[in-house]
C-alpha positions in Angstrom: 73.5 -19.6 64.6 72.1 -16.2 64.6 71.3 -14.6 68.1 70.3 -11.4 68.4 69.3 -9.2 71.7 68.1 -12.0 73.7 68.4 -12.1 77.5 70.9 -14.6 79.1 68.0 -15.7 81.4 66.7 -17.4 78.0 69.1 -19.8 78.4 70.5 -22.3 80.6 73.9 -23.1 81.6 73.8 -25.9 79.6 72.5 -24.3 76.5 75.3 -21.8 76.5 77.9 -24.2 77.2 76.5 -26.6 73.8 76.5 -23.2 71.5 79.9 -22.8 72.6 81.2 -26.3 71.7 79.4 -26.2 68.4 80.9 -23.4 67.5 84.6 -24.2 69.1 84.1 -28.2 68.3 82.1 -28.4 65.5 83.1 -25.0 63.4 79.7 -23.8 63.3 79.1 -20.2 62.9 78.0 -17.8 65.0 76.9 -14.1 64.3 75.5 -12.2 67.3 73.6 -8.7 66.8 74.3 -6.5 69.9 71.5 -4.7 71.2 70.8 -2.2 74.4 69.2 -4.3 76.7 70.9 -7.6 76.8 73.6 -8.6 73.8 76.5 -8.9 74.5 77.2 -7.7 78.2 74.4 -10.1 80.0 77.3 -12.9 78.7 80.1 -11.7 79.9 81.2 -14.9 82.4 79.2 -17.4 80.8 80.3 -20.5 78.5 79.4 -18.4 75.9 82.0 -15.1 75.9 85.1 -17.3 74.9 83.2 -17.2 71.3 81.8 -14.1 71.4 84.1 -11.6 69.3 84.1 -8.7 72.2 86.5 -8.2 75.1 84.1 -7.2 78.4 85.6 -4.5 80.2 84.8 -3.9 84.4 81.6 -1.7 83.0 79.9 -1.1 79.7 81.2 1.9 77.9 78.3 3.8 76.5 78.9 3.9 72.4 77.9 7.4 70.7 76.2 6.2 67.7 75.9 9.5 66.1 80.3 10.0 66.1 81.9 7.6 63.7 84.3 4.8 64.9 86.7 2.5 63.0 86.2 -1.0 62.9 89.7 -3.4 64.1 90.2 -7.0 63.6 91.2 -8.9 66.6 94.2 -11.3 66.4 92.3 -14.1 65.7 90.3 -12.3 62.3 94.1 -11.3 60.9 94.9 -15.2 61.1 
């Protein structure tokens, strides 16, 4: 499954909560493309942010895309 900036009002409760058990269930991939407007802070609290592969924090951080950053596996990627 490939879902990019899309707004959570796209989907229903219902819809998010099947993505999540295909992926968690059924081993299906998922590979989300953040964006500005919606991807991946409208999820934060939905069915769908236990397979998203961010941690939400109280706020979004703005990210300076012009300064470099390094890239870090999360616990679950070393396994």
């Amino acid at each position: 499954i490939v879902l990019g900036d899309v707004p959570r009002s796209y989907f229903t409760e219902s819809q998010l909560e099947s993505l999540r058990r295909f992926v968690e269930d059924r081993g299906a991939s998922l590979l989300t493309i953040a964006g500005e407007k919606h991807m991946p802070h409208e999820y934060a609290g939905t069915p769908l942010e236990a397979v998203l592969p961010v941690v939400f924090g109280p706020t979004p951080e703005p990210i300076n895309a012009e300064e470099p950053f390094p890239w870090q596996l999360t616990p679950e990627g070393r396994r």
